[in-house]
mmCIF file of C-alpha atoms and ligand atoms in Angstrom:
data_model
loop_
_atom_site.group_PDB
_atom_site.id
_atom_site.type_symbol
_atom_site.label_atom_id
_atom_site.label_comp_id
_atom_site.label_asym_id
_atom_site.label_seq_id
_atom_site.Cartn_x
_atom_site.Cartn_y
_atom_site.Cartn_z
ATOM 1 C CA MET A 1 0.000 0.000 0.000
ATOM 2 C CA ILE A 2 2.742 2.418 1.006
ATOM 3 C CA ASP A 3 4.896 1.259 -1.942
ATOM 4 C CA ARG A 4 2.130 1.993 -4.427
ATOM 5 C CA GLU A 5 1.540 5.448 -2.964
ATOM 6 C CA LEU A 6 5.236 6.305 -2.966
ATOM 7 C CA ALA A 7 5.720 4.947 -6.498
ATOM 8 C CA HIS A 8 3.057 7.239 -7.927
ATOM 9 C CA SER A 9 3.247 10.344 -5.776
ATOM 10 C CA PRO A 10 5.696 13.234 -6.130
ATOM 11 C CA LYS A 11 7.625 13.645 -2.890
ATOM 12 C CA ASN A 12 5.905 16.775 -1.581
ATOM 13 C CA TYR A 13 4.951 14.947 1.644
ATOM 14 C CA ALA A 14 6.945 12.703 3.981
ATOM 15 C CA PRO A 15 4.137 10.773 5.698
ATOM 16 C CA LEU A 16 4.535 8.681 8.822
ATOM 17 C CA PRO A 17 4.929 4.976 7.921
ATOM 18 C CA LEU A 18 1.410 3.700 8.553
ATOM 19 C CA VAL A 19 -1.701 3.267 6.416
ATOM 20 C CA ILE A 20 -4.986 4.417 7.941
ATOM 21 C CA ASP A 21 -7.994 2.349 7.013
ATOM 22 C CA ARG A 22 -10.773 3.565 9.320
ATOM 23 C CA GLY A 23 -11.597 6.258 11.848
ATOM 24 C CA GLU A 24 -14.151 6.712 14.614
ATOM 25 C CA GLY A 25 -14.284 9.563 17.103
ATOM 26 C CA ALA A 26 -10.780 10.442 18.246
ATOM 27 C CA TRP A 27 -9.337 7.111 17.045
ATOM 28 C CA VAL A 28 -8.048 5.738 13.750
ATOM 29 C CA TRP A 29 -7.097 2.184 12.785
ATOM 30 C CA ASP A 30 -4.350 1.074 10.413
ATOM 31 C CA VAL A 31 -4.594 -1.783 7.898
ATOM 32 C CA ASP A 32 -3.178 -4.215 10.473
ATOM 33 C CA GLY A 33 -5.904 -3.338 12.959
ATOM 34 C CA ASN A 34 -3.688 -1.241 15.285
ATOM 35 C CA ARG A 35 -5.509 1.625 16.979
ATOM 36 C CA TYR A 36 -4.121 5.154 17.351
ATOM 37 C CA LEU A 37 -5.322 8.197 19.270
ATOM 38 C CA ASP A 38 -5.481 10.892 16.590
ATOM 39 C CA CYS A 39 -3.867 13.986 18.071
ATOM 40 C CA MET A 40 -3.304 15.457 14.608
ATOM 41 C CA ALA A 41 -6.946 15.610 13.549
ATOM 42 C CA ALA A 42 -5.822 16.272 9.955
ATOM 43 C CA TYR A 43 -4.422 19.724 10.807
ATOM 44 C CA SER A 44 -7.731 20.531 12.550
ATOM 45 C CA ALA A 45 -9.914 19.474 9.609
ATOM 46 C CA ALA A 46 -11.224 16.640 11.812
ATOM 47 C CA ASN A 47 -12.032 18.719 14.907
ATOM 48 C CA PHE A 48 -15.375 16.977 15.349
ATOM 49 C CA GLY A 49 -13.823 13.532 15.177
ATOM 50 C CA HIS A 50 -14.027 10.805 12.562
ATOM 51 C CA ALA A 51 -17.342 9.350 11.400
ATOM 52 C CA ASN A 52 -19.309 11.751 13.609
ATOM 53 C CA GLU A 53 -22.925 10.545 13.405
ATOM 54 C CA ARG A 54 -24.457 14.015 13.281
ATOM 55 C CA PHE A 55 -22.430 15.115 10.276
ATOM 56 C CA LEU A 56 -22.624 11.760 8.530
ATOM 57 C CA ALA A 57 -26.411 12.026 8.763
ATOM 58 C CA ALA A 58 -26.392 15.530 7.265
ATOM 59 C CA ALA A 59 -24.063 14.321 4.486
ATOM 60 C CA LYS A 60 -26.112 11.208 3.712
ATOM 61 C CA ALA A 61 -29.384 13.137 3.574
ATOM 62 C CA GLN A 62 -27.934 15.693 1.161
ATOM 63 C CA LEU A 63 -26.133 13.041 -0.902
ATOM 64 C CA GLU A 64 -29.472 11.641 -1.959
ATOM 65 C CA ARG A 65 -31.101 14.999 -2.777
ATOM 66 C CA VAL A 66 -28.677 17.067 -4.847
ATOM 67 C CA THR A 67 -24.935 17.534 -4.415
ATOM 68 C CA ILE A 68 -23.947 20.119 -7.016
ATOM 69 C CA THR A 69 -25.808 22.867 -8.821
ATOM 70 C CA SER A 70 -23.189 25.634 -9.262
ATOM 71 C CA ARG A 71 -24.097 29.079 -8.051
ATOM 72 C CA ALA A 72 -25.773 29.867 -11.332
ATOM 73 C CA LEU A 73 -28.782 28.486 -9.421
ATOM 74 C CA HIS A 74 -30.026 28.703 -5.850
ATOM 75 C CA ALA A 75 -29.991 25.521 -3.771
ATOM 76 C CA THR A 76 -31.858 24.701 -0.564
ATOM 77 C CA PRO A 77 -29.036 24.288 1.998
ATOM 78 C CA LEU A 78 -27.025 27.355 0.938
ATOM 79 C CA GLY A 79 -29.177 30.095 2.467
ATOM 80 C CA PRO A 80 -29.435 28.420 5.879
ATOM 81 C CA PHE A 81 -25.664 27.759 5.893
ATOM 82 C CA LEU A 82 -24.744 31.360 5.019
ATOM 83 C CA GLU A 83 -27.188 32.666 7.617
ATOM 84 C CA ALA A 84 -25.839 30.308 10.297
ATOM 85 C CA LEU A 85 -22.177 31.162 9.671
ATOM 86 C CA ALA A 86 -22.880 34.892 9.461
ATOM 87 C CA SER A 87 -24.752 34.678 12.737
ATOM 88 C CA LEU A 88 -21.903 32.754 14.438
ATOM 89 C CA ALA A 89 -19.511 35.520 13.410
ATOM 90 C CA GLY A 90 -21.898 38.414 14.016
ATOM 91 C CA LYS A 91 -21.468 39.559 10.398
ATOM 92 C CA GLU A 92 -23.744 40.107 7.414
ATOM 93 C CA LEU A 93 -22.175 38.264 4.510
ATOM 94 C CA VAL A 94 -20.479 34.932 3.799
ATOM 95 C CA LEU A 95 -18.712 33.935 0.586
ATOM 96 C CA PRO A 96 -18.162 30.160 0.471
ATOM 97 C CA MET A 97 -15.075 28.736 -1.212
ATOM 98 C CA ASN A 98 -13.413 25.324 -0.915
ATOM 99 C CA THR A 99 -9.955 25.463 0.650
ATOM 100 C CA GLY A 100 -8.298 27.715 3.189
ATOM 101 C CA ALA A 101 -5.860 29.035 0.602
ATOM 102 C CA GLU A 102 -8.758 29.951 -1.669
ATOM 103 C CA ALA A 103 -10.591 31.754 1.117
ATOM 104 C CA ASN A 104 -7.429 33.749 1.830
ATOM 105 C CA GLU A 105 -6.925 34.506 -1.877
ATOM 106 C CA THR A 106 -10.509 35.724 -1.930
ATOM 107 C CA ALA A 107 -9.930 37.945 1.116
ATOM 108 C CA VAL A 108 -6.880 39.514 -0.558
ATOM 109 C CA LYS A 109 -8.901 40.147 -3.732
ATOM 110 C CA ILE A 110 -11.747 41.735 -1.766
ATOM 111 C CA ALA A 111 -9.340 43.878 0.261
ATOM 112 C CA ARG A 112 -7.613 45.107 -2.902
ATOM 113 C CA LYS A 113 -10.909 45.875 -4.609
ATOM 114 C CA TRP A 114 -12.096 47.709 -1.490
ATOM 115 C CA GLY A 115 -8.816 49.640 -1.545
ATOM 116 C CA TYR A 116 -9.315 50.830 -5.121
ATOM 117 C CA THR A 117 -13.054 51.434 -5.104
ATOM 118 C CA VAL A 118 -13.691 52.632 -1.539
ATOM 119 C CA LYS A 119 -10.431 53.825 0.009
ATOM 120 C CA GLY A 120 -9.220 55.413 -3.233
ATOM 121 C CA VAL A 121 -5.804 53.765 -3.634
ATOM 122 C CA ALA A 122 -4.266 54.397 -7.082
ATOM 123 C CA GLU A 123 -4.626 51.472 -9.517
ATOM 124 C CA GLY A 124 -1.983 48.773 -9.091
ATOM 125 C CA ARG A 125 -0.581 50.118 -5.828
ATOM 126 C CA ALA A 126 -2.570 48.245 -3.158
ATOM 127 C CA LYS A 127 -0.401 46.805 -0.402
ATOM 128 C CA VAL A 128 -1.199 44.087 2.129
ATOM 129 C CA VAL A 129 0.940 43.878 5.251
ATOM 130 C CA ALA A 130 1.343 40.311 6.511
ATOM 131 C CA MET A 131 3.378 38.634 9.226
ATOM 132 C CA ARG A 132 6.720 36.860 9.109
ATOM 133 C CA LYS A 133 6.355 33.080 9.622
ATOM 134 C CA ASN A 134 2.719 33.234 8.467
ATOM 135 C CA PHE A 135 0.945 30.311 6.860
ATOM 136 C CA HIS A 136 -1.956 31.246 4.618
ATOM 137 C CA GLY A 137 -1.841 28.371 2.111
ATOM 138 C CA ARG A 138 0.029 27.064 -0.902
ATOM 139 C CA THR A 139 -1.217 29.002 -3.925
ATOM 140 C CA THR A 140 1.145 31.275 -5.843
ATOM 141 C CA THR A 141 -0.185 34.423 -4.184
ATOM 142 C CA MET A 142 -0.237 32.946 -0.676
ATOM 143 C CA ILE A 143 3.391 31.774 -0.946
ATOM 144 C CA SER A 144 4.265 35.239 -2.243
ATOM 145 C CA MET A 145 3.470 36.564 1.229
ATOM 146 C CA SER A 146 5.327 33.706 2.933
ATOM 147 C CA ASP A 147 8.910 33.923 4.181
ATOM 148 C CA ASP A 148 9.354 30.148 4.412
ATOM 149 C CA PRO A 149 12.088 29.159 1.926
ATOM 150 C CA LEU A 150 10.665 25.621 1.588
ATOM 151 C CA ALA A 151 7.275 27.006 0.581
ATOM 152 C CA ARG A 152 8.718 29.626 -1.807
ATOM 153 C CA GLU A 153 11.924 28.546 -3.478
ATOM 154 C CA ASN A 154 11.818 28.218 -7.267
ATOM 155 C CA TYR A 155 8.119 29.083 -7.450
ATOM 156 C CA GLY A 156 8.630 32.696 -8.552
ATOM 157 C CA PRO A 157 7.948 35.168 -9.998
ATOM 158 C CA TYR A 158 5.938 36.090 -6.936
ATOM 159 C CA THR A 159 2.775 38.156 -6.658
ATOM 160 C CA PRO A 160 3.766 41.703 -5.694
ATOM 161 C CA GLY A 161 1.951 43.875 -3.152
ATOM 162 C CA PHE A 162 2.988 42.332 0.173
ATOM 163 C CA GLU A 163 5.217 43.536 2.977
ATOM 164 C CA LEU A 164 6.123 41.429 5.994
ATOM 165 C CA VAL A 165 6.636 42.506 9.591
ATOM 166 C CA ASP A 166 7.384 40.549 12.771
ATOM 167 C CA PHE A 167 4.279 39.022 14.357
ATOM 168 C CA GLY A 168 3.769 40.700 17.729
ATOM 169 C CA ASP A 169 5.652 43.933 16.907
ATOM 170 C CA VAL A 170 3.277 46.916 16.757
ATOM 171 C CA ASP A 171 5.983 49.477 15.942
ATOM 172 C CA GLN A 172 7.079 47.581 12.841
ATOM 173 C CA LEU A 173 3.473 47.337 11.749
ATOM 174 C CA ARG A 174 2.898 51.063 12.267
ATOM 175 C CA ALA A 175 5.975 51.821 10.139
ATOM 176 C CA ALA A 176 4.876 49.451 7.363
ATOM 177 C CA ILE A 177 1.379 50.915 6.931
ATOM 178 C CA ASP A 178 1.240 53.674 4.310
ATOM 179 C CA ASP A 179 -1.464 55.361 2.236
ATOM 180 C CA ASP A 180 -1.522 52.421 -0.223
ATOM 181 C CA THR A 181 -2.064 49.840 2.502
ATOM 182 C CA VAL A 182 -5.455 48.179 2.131
ATOM 183 C CA ALA A 183 -5.179 45.402 4.698
ATOM 184 C CA VAL A 184 -3.240 43.816 7.500
ATOM 185 C CA MET A 185 -3.554 40.046 7.402
ATOM 186 C CA LEU A 186 -2.680 37.719 10.264
ATOM 187 C CA GLU A 187 -3.420 34.494 12.078
ATOM 188 C CA PRO A 188 -4.556 35.424 15.626
ATOM 189 C CA ILE A 189 -2.244 32.614 16.788
ATOM 190 C CA GLN A 190 0.321 31.446 14.214
ATOM 191 C CA GLY A 191 -0.287 27.721 13.665
ATOM 192 C CA GLU A 192 2.289 26.272 11.283
ATOM 193 C CA ALA A 193 4.942 28.555 12.783
ATOM 194 C CA GLY A 194 4.656 26.475 15.959
ATOM 195 C CA ILE A 195 1.496 27.788 17.694
ATOM 196 C CA ILE A 196 2.897 31.246 18.389
ATOM 197 C CA VAL A 197 0.679 33.300 20.713
ATOM 198 C CA PRO A 198 1.232 37.064 20.325
ATOM 199 C CA PRO A 199 1.950 39.280 23.361
ATOM 200 C CA ASP A 200 -1.054 40.392 25.455
ATOM 201 C CA GLY A 201 -2.778 43.396 23.941
ATOM 202 C CA TYR A 202 -1.137 42.989 20.524
ATOM 203 C CA LEU A 203 -4.300 42.173 18.572
ATOM 204 C CA GLN A 204 -6.138 45.087 20.196
ATOM 205 C CA LYS A 205 -3.336 47.451 19.174
ATOM 206 C CA VAL A 206 -3.384 46.087 15.619
ATOM 207 C CA ARG A 207 -7.116 46.759 15.516
ATOM 208 C CA GLU A 208 -6.715 50.344 16.790
ATOM 209 C CA LEU A 209 -3.937 51.028 14.329
ATOM 210 C CA THR A 210 -5.803 49.610 11.323
ATOM 211 C CA ARG A 211 -8.937 51.602 12.244
ATOM 212 C CA GLU A 212 -6.919 54.796 12.620
ATOM 213 C CA ARG A 213 -5.254 54.331 9.219
ATOM 214 C CA ASN A 214 -8.394 53.143 7.363
ATOM 215 C CA VAL A 215 -6.898 49.709 6.719
ATOM 216 C CA LEU A 216 -8.851 46.439 6.794
ATOM 217 C CA LEU A 217 -7.986 43.773 9.320
ATOM 218 C CA VAL A 218 -8.134 40.263 7.859
ATOM 219 C CA CYS A 219 -8.035 37.437 10.397
ATOM 220 C CA ASP A 220 -7.123 34.020 9.032
ATOM 221 C CA GLU A 221 -9.064 31.758 11.406
ATOM 222 C CA VAL A 222 -8.696 28.703 9.157
ATOM 223 C CA GLN A 223 -6.937 26.825 11.948
ATOM 224 C CA THR A 224 -7.608 28.914 15.065
ATOM 225 C CA GLY A 225 -11.331 29.190 14.369
ATOM 226 C CA LEU A 226 -14.413 27.068 15.016
ATOM 227 C CA GLY A 227 -13.472 25.991 18.526
ATOM 228 C CA ARG A 228 -9.847 24.918 18.225
ATOM 229 C CA THR A 229 -8.642 27.474 20.795
ATOM 230 C CA GLY A 230 -11.748 27.142 22.984
ATOM 231 C CA ALA A 231 -13.558 30.013 21.244
ATOM 232 C CA THR A 232 -15.573 30.249 18.044
ATOM 233 C CA PHE A 233 -13.108 32.821 16.716
ATOM 234 C CA ARG A 234 -9.835 33.543 18.471
ATOM 235 C CA HIS A 235 -9.743 37.246 17.574
ATOM 236 C CA GLN A 236 -13.245 37.798 18.951
ATOM 237 C CA ALA A 237 -12.263 36.060 22.179
ATOM 238 C CA GLU A 238 -9.485 38.669 22.394
ATOM 239 C CA GLY A 239 -12.135 41.367 22.187
ATOM 240 C CA ILE A 240 -11.649 42.598 18.626
ATOM 241 C CA GLU A 241 -13.650 42.540 15.401
ATOM 242 C CA ALA A 242 -12.022 41.808 12.038
ATOM 243 C CA ASP A 243 -13.235 43.286 8.745
ATOM 244 C CA LEU A 244 -12.747 39.955 6.991
ATOM 245 C CA ILE A 245 -12.521 36.515 8.597
ATOM 246 C CA THR A 246 -11.459 33.384 6.746
ATOM 247 C CA VAL A 247 -12.420 29.897 7.906
ATOM 248 C CA GLY A 248 -11.951 26.407 6.481
ATOM 249 C CA LYS A 249 -10.625 23.096 7.760
ATOM 250 C CA SER A 250 -13.254 21.729 10.204
ATOM 251 C CA LEU A 251 -16.076 23.732 8.574
ATOM 252 C CA GLY A 252 -16.501 20.654 6.348
ATOM 253 C CA ALA A 253 -16.543 18.287 9.365
ATOM 254 C CA GLY A 254 -13.674 16.349 7.787
ATOM 255 C CA ILE A 255 -16.068 15.106 5.101
ATOM 256 C CA VAL A 256 -15.757 17.702 2.337
ATOM 257 C CA PRO A 257 -13.502 20.710 1.803
ATOM 258 C CA VAL A 258 -15.373 23.938 2.505
ATOM 259 C CA SER A 259 -14.049 27.373 3.396
ATOM 260 C CA ALA A 260 -15.467 30.864 3.555
ATOM 261 C CA VAL A 261 -14.777 34.568 3.801
ATOM 262 C CA ILE A 262 -16.993 36.376 6.299
ATOM 263 C CA GLY A 263 -17.533 40.136 6.507
ATOM 264 C CA ASP A 264 -19.965 43.024 6.325
ATOM 265 C CA SER A 265 -21.480 44.598 3.226
ATOM 266 C CA ASP A 266 -19.390 47.791 3.541
ATOM 267 C CA VAL A 267 -16.388 45.685 2.484
ATOM 268 C CA MET A 268 -17.737 42.560 0.773
ATOM 269 C CA GLY A 269 -20.248 44.661 -1.100
ATOM 270 C CA VAL A 270 -17.481 45.532 -3.592
ATOM 271 C CA LEU A 271 -18.096 42.204 -5.333
ATOM 272 C CA ALA A 272 -20.486 42.202 -8.306
ATOM 273 C CA PRO A 273 -21.662 39.368 -10.606
ATOM 274 C CA GLY A 274 -18.824 37.926 -12.657
ATOM 275 C CA THR A 275 -16.028 39.441 -10.546
ATOM 276 C CA HIS A 276 -15.295 36.375 -8.418
ATOM 277 C CA GLY A 277 -16.529 32.812 -8.120
ATOM 278 C CA SER A 278 -15.887 29.105 -7.779
ATOM 279 C CA THR A 279 -17.548 26.107 -9.448
ATOM 280 C CA PHE A 280 -17.657 24.106 -6.233
ATOM 281 C CA GLY A 281 -17.873 26.973 -3.731
ATOM 282 C CA GLY A 282 -21.096 26.720 -1.722
ATOM 283 C CA ASN A 283 -22.239 23.487 -3.374
ATOM 284 C CA PRO A 284 -25.286 21.896 -1.711
ATOM 285 C CA MET A 285 -23.303 18.976 -0.275
ATOM 286 C CA ALA A 286 -20.734 21.272 1.355
ATOM 287 C CA ALA A 287 -23.433 23.707 2.475
ATOM 288 C CA ALA A 288 -25.511 20.981 4.168
ATOM 289 C CA ILE A 289 -22.509 19.681 6.102
ATOM 290 C CA ALA A 290 -21.219 23.145 7.006
ATOM 291 C CA LEU A 291 -24.710 24.125 8.168
ATOM 292 C CA ALA A 292 -24.666 21.177 10.577
ATOM 293 C CA VAL A 293 -21.214 22.287 11.784
ATOM 294 C CA CYS A 294 -22.462 25.843 12.394
ATOM 295 C CA GLN A 295 -25.493 24.509 14.277
ATOM 296 C CA GLU A 296 -23.214 22.409 16.459
ATOM 297 C CA LEU A 297 -20.968 25.416 17.157
ATOM 298 C CA ALA A 298 -24.006 27.566 17.941
ATOM 299 C CA THR A 299 -24.616 25.364 21.015
ATOM 300 C CA GLY A 300 -21.189 26.388 22.366
ATOM 301 C CA GLU A 301 -20.505 22.795 23.409
ATOM 302 C CA PRO A 302 -17.487 22.063 21.156
ATOM 303 C CA GLN A 303 -15.841 25.316 22.264
ATOM 304 C CA GLU A 304 -16.524 24.442 25.921
ATOM 305 C CA ARG A 305 -15.034 20.956 25.500
ATOM 306 C CA SER A 306 -11.978 22.425 23.813
ATOM 307 C CA ARG A 307 -11.610 24.905 26.670
ATOM 308 C CA THR A 308 -11.992 22.515 29.595
ATOM 309 C CA LEU A 309 -10.125 19.543 28.078
ATOM 310 C CA GLY A 310 -7.531 22.026 26.839
ATOM 311 C CA GLU A 311 -6.897 23.101 30.427
ATOM 312 C CA ARG A 312 -6.262 19.490 31.352
ATOM 313 C CA LEU A 313 -3.917 19.051 28.379
ATOM 314 C CA HIS A 314 -1.979 22.243 29.100
ATOM 315 C CA ALA A 315 -1.716 21.516 32.831
ATOM 316 C CA GLY A 316 -0.281 18.074 32.054
ATOM 317 C CA LEU A 317 2.168 19.377 29.466
ATOM 318 C CA ALA A 318 3.309 22.172 31.790
ATOM 319 C CA ARG A 319 4.407 19.505 34.285
ATOM 320 C CA ARG A 320 6.974 18.270 31.719
ATOM 321 C CA VAL A 321 8.653 21.650 31.316
ATOM 322 C CA GLY A 322 12.244 21.142 32.443
ATOM 323 C CA SER A 323 12.214 17.378 31.826
ATOM 324 C CA GLY A 324 12.116 16.979 28.061
ATOM 325 C CA VAL A 325 10.011 20.023 27.259
ATOM 326 C CA SER A 326 11.365 23.550 27.073
ATOM 327 C CA GLU A 327 8.155 25.441 26.354
ATOM 328 C CA VAL A 328 4.423 24.895 25.817
ATOM 329 C CA ARG A 329 2.228 27.351 23.930
ATOM 330 C CA GLY A 330 -1.359 27.474 22.768
ATOM 331 C CA MET A 331 -4.924 27.515 23.991
ATOM 332 C CA GLY A 332 -7.782 25.091 24.182
ATOM 333 C CA LEU A 333 -7.106 21.668 22.693
ATOM 334 C CA TRP A 334 -4.188 23.084 20.776
ATOM 335 C CA ALA A 335 -0.650 22.874 22.089
ATOM 336 C CA GLY A 336 2.729 23.625 20.549
ATOM 337 C CA VAL A 337 5.344 21.787 22.589
ATOM 338 C CA ASP A 338 9.041 22.616 22.174
ATOM 339 C CA ILE A 339 11.172 19.546 22.787
ATOM 340 C CA ASP A 340 14.471 19.893 24.645
ATOM 341 C CA PRO A 341 16.992 18.977 21.881
ATOM 342 C CA ALA A 342 18.878 16.738 24.329
ATOM 343 C CA TYR A 343 15.860 14.382 24.105
ATOM 344 C CA GLY A 344 15.859 14.322 20.285
ATOM 345 C CA SER A 345 14.031 16.142 17.508
ATOM 346 C CA ALA A 346 10.298 16.695 17.432
ATOM 347 C CA LYS A 347 10.137 14.063 14.691
ATOM 348 C CA ASP A 348 11.961 11.526 16.920
ATOM 349 C CA ILE A 349 9.376 12.078 19.643
ATOM 350 C CA CYS A 350 6.513 11.753 17.132
ATOM 351 C CA LEU A 351 7.910 8.400 15.943
ATOM 352 C CA GLY A 352 8.134 7.320 19.587
ATOM 353 C CA LEU A 353 4.504 8.318 20.109
ATOM 354 C CA LEU A 354 3.465 6.480 16.960
ATOM 355 C CA ALA A 355 5.020 3.262 18.316
ATOM 356 C CA ARG A 356 2.886 3.765 21.451
ATOM 357 C CA GLY A 357 -0.365 4.384 19.594
ATOM 358 C CA VAL A 358 -0.533 8.179 19.539
ATOM 359 C CA LEU A 359 -0.502 10.250 16.330
ATOM 360 C CA ALA A 360 1.091 13.691 16.568
ATOM 361 C CA LYS A 361 2.937 15.830 14.069
ATOM 362 C CA ASP A 362 6.126 17.849 14.290
ATOM 363 C CA THR A 363 5.588 21.323 12.876
ATOM 364 C CA GLN A 364 9.015 22.901 13.249
ATOM 365 C CA ALA A 365 12.235 20.947 13.946
ATOM 366 C CA ARG A 366 11.723 21.380 17.689
ATOM 367 C CA THR A 367 7.962 21.682 17.989
ATOM 368 C CA ILE A 368 5.225 19.069 18.240
ATOM 369 C CA ARG A 369 1.630 20.066 17.755
ATOM 370 C CA PHE A 370 -1.056 18.292 19.767
ATOM 371 C CA ALA A 371 -4.531 18.937 18.364
ATOM 372 C CA PRO A 372 -6.877 16.100 19.293
ATOM 373 C CA PRO A 373 -10.499 16.251 18.088
ATOM 374 C CA PHE A 374 -12.975 17.843 20.511
ATOM 375 C CA VAL A 375 -14.670 14.467 20.982
ATOM 376 C CA VAL A 376 -11.764 13.130 23.083
ATOM 377 C CA GLY A 377 -12.485 12.359 26.711
ATOM 378 C CA ALA A 378 -10.492 13.295 29.806
ATOM 379 C CA ASP A 379 -9.162 9.712 29.984
ATOM 380 C CA GLU A 380 -7.822 10.024 26.448
ATOM 381 C CA ILE A 381 -6.071 13.296 27.294
ATOM 382 C CA ASP A 382 -4.517 11.478 30.243
ATOM 383 C CA LEU A 383 -3.455 8.647 27.942
ATOM 384 C CA LEU A 384 -1.794 11.148 25.605
ATOM 385 C CA LEU A 385 0.046 12.755 28.525
ATOM 386 C CA ARG A 386 1.111 9.354 29.887
ATOM 387 C CA GLU A 387 2.460 8.120 26.535
ATOM 388 C CA PHE A 388 4.192 11.436 25.854
ATOM 389 C CA GLY A 389 5.830 11.226 29.282
ATOM 390 C CA ALA A 390 6.912 7.629 28.620
ATOM 391 C CA VAL A 391 8.487 8.555 25.262
ATOM 392 C CA LEU A 392 10.382 11.425 26.880
ATOM 393 C CA ASP A 393 11.492 9.314 29.862
ATOM 394 C CA ALA A 394 12.868 6.642 27.510
ATOM 395 C CA ARG A 395 14.991 9.306 25.800
ATOM 396 C CA ARG A 396 16.197 11.063 28.940
ATOM 397 C CA PRO A 397 19.870 11.938 28.313
HETATM 398 C C1 PLP B 1 -4.300 25.093 6.748
HETATM 399 C C2 PLP B 1 -4.273 26.562 6.713
HETATM 400 C C3 PLP B 1 -4.512 27.270 5.516
HETATM 401 C C4 PLP B 1 -4.656 26.588 4.179
HETATM 402 O O1 PLP B 1 -5.770 25.774 4.083
HETATM 403 P P1 PLP B 1 -5.892 24.752 2.848
HETATM 404 O O2 PLP B 1 -7.276 24.215 2.991
HETATM 405 O O3 PLP B 1 -4.830 23.715 3.034
HETATM 406 O O4 PLP B 1 -5.676 25.535 1.617
HETATM 407 C C5 PLP B 1 -4.555 28.644 5.573
HETATM 408 N N1 PLP B 1 -4.360 29.301 6.729
HETATM 409 C C6 PLP B 1 -4.122 28.659 7.887
HETATM 410 C C7 PLP B 1 -3.932 29.448 9.135
HETATM 411 C C8 PLP B 1 -4.054 27.275 7.921
HETATM 412 O O5 PLP B 1 -3.781 26.643 9.055
#
């Protein structure tokens, strides 16, 4: 199975050496019947767990009605989905796309168009200020605002119109904003960079600054959003409102890809028929599943589970600081754990965890990300902590 995949796949991934055959809740099984606690949750696309009955039921019901119409027509689940997501965010409008990268591309397009048609920036001059170490996706324009050599090298020429500043540094941001700046774009907590939480008060200052300078604030909540940090949207939990919010990943309940840009009509109103679109964006199948996800989030229960179980996870991880762990960051069921290099690389620890039935992924050379689905129980968090401790103890220098 692995041989066939490797023989016919370019080497843009280096997967762990196991073949998953089935998933249920927070667990997955490989082809040999071994069971693993899934603390990767497909980069947070599987936040609601595998084979979740509620979402399977929504998917099955829609599967038998109609799955694709294109937006040249109206379809029954779309209106309720848009209304539910808008209401979750406290905004007016929702533009559904498919992937996180596409939602972010869409946000950049909207911000630029707003810049030219509302703010009055001269044609071709719009600038978006983004953050060093950001991750906004893999398309040509998204990598053009990346500073990760692996993501960028040999993919140029790059899309112009971006300037990068250090995440967390308000003075740099203030200096970078000029009259042509249409937007500041950031992840409220940087995920792929290693779950980097900005200093207290930073997001509030960014919001004040962008308001003052008539610049849009775009929050990429593709990974931080929809409960992962214990809140529906991380930036709102920090007490600020964004002009544009992007979401993706678990919005499709791990069943279909679905993403969206969320905002108010003063900004998103710049779009007119023919100026932007997507064949699959907002298709009835995706809309029906995403509607069920929004309804689930509207109860507040997933966020609450992420918050309370996250406290248990973080308390347990904090106890390892000084014996194998140098730092723990994050919120809710989301933890970036820096491994003391004397104990090995993050990848070494992940392979150790794999051998003990726990799936976790290194994100930087030193950092492991734990992101179990919200359906885990307290006993499973304890199991994760126990196995992690055992792997570290076995490698104690
Ligand atoms: C995963 C991710 C993306 C990209 O999403 P895709 O669906 O893979 O295109 C964008 N932004 C953030 C913050 C992400 O974590």
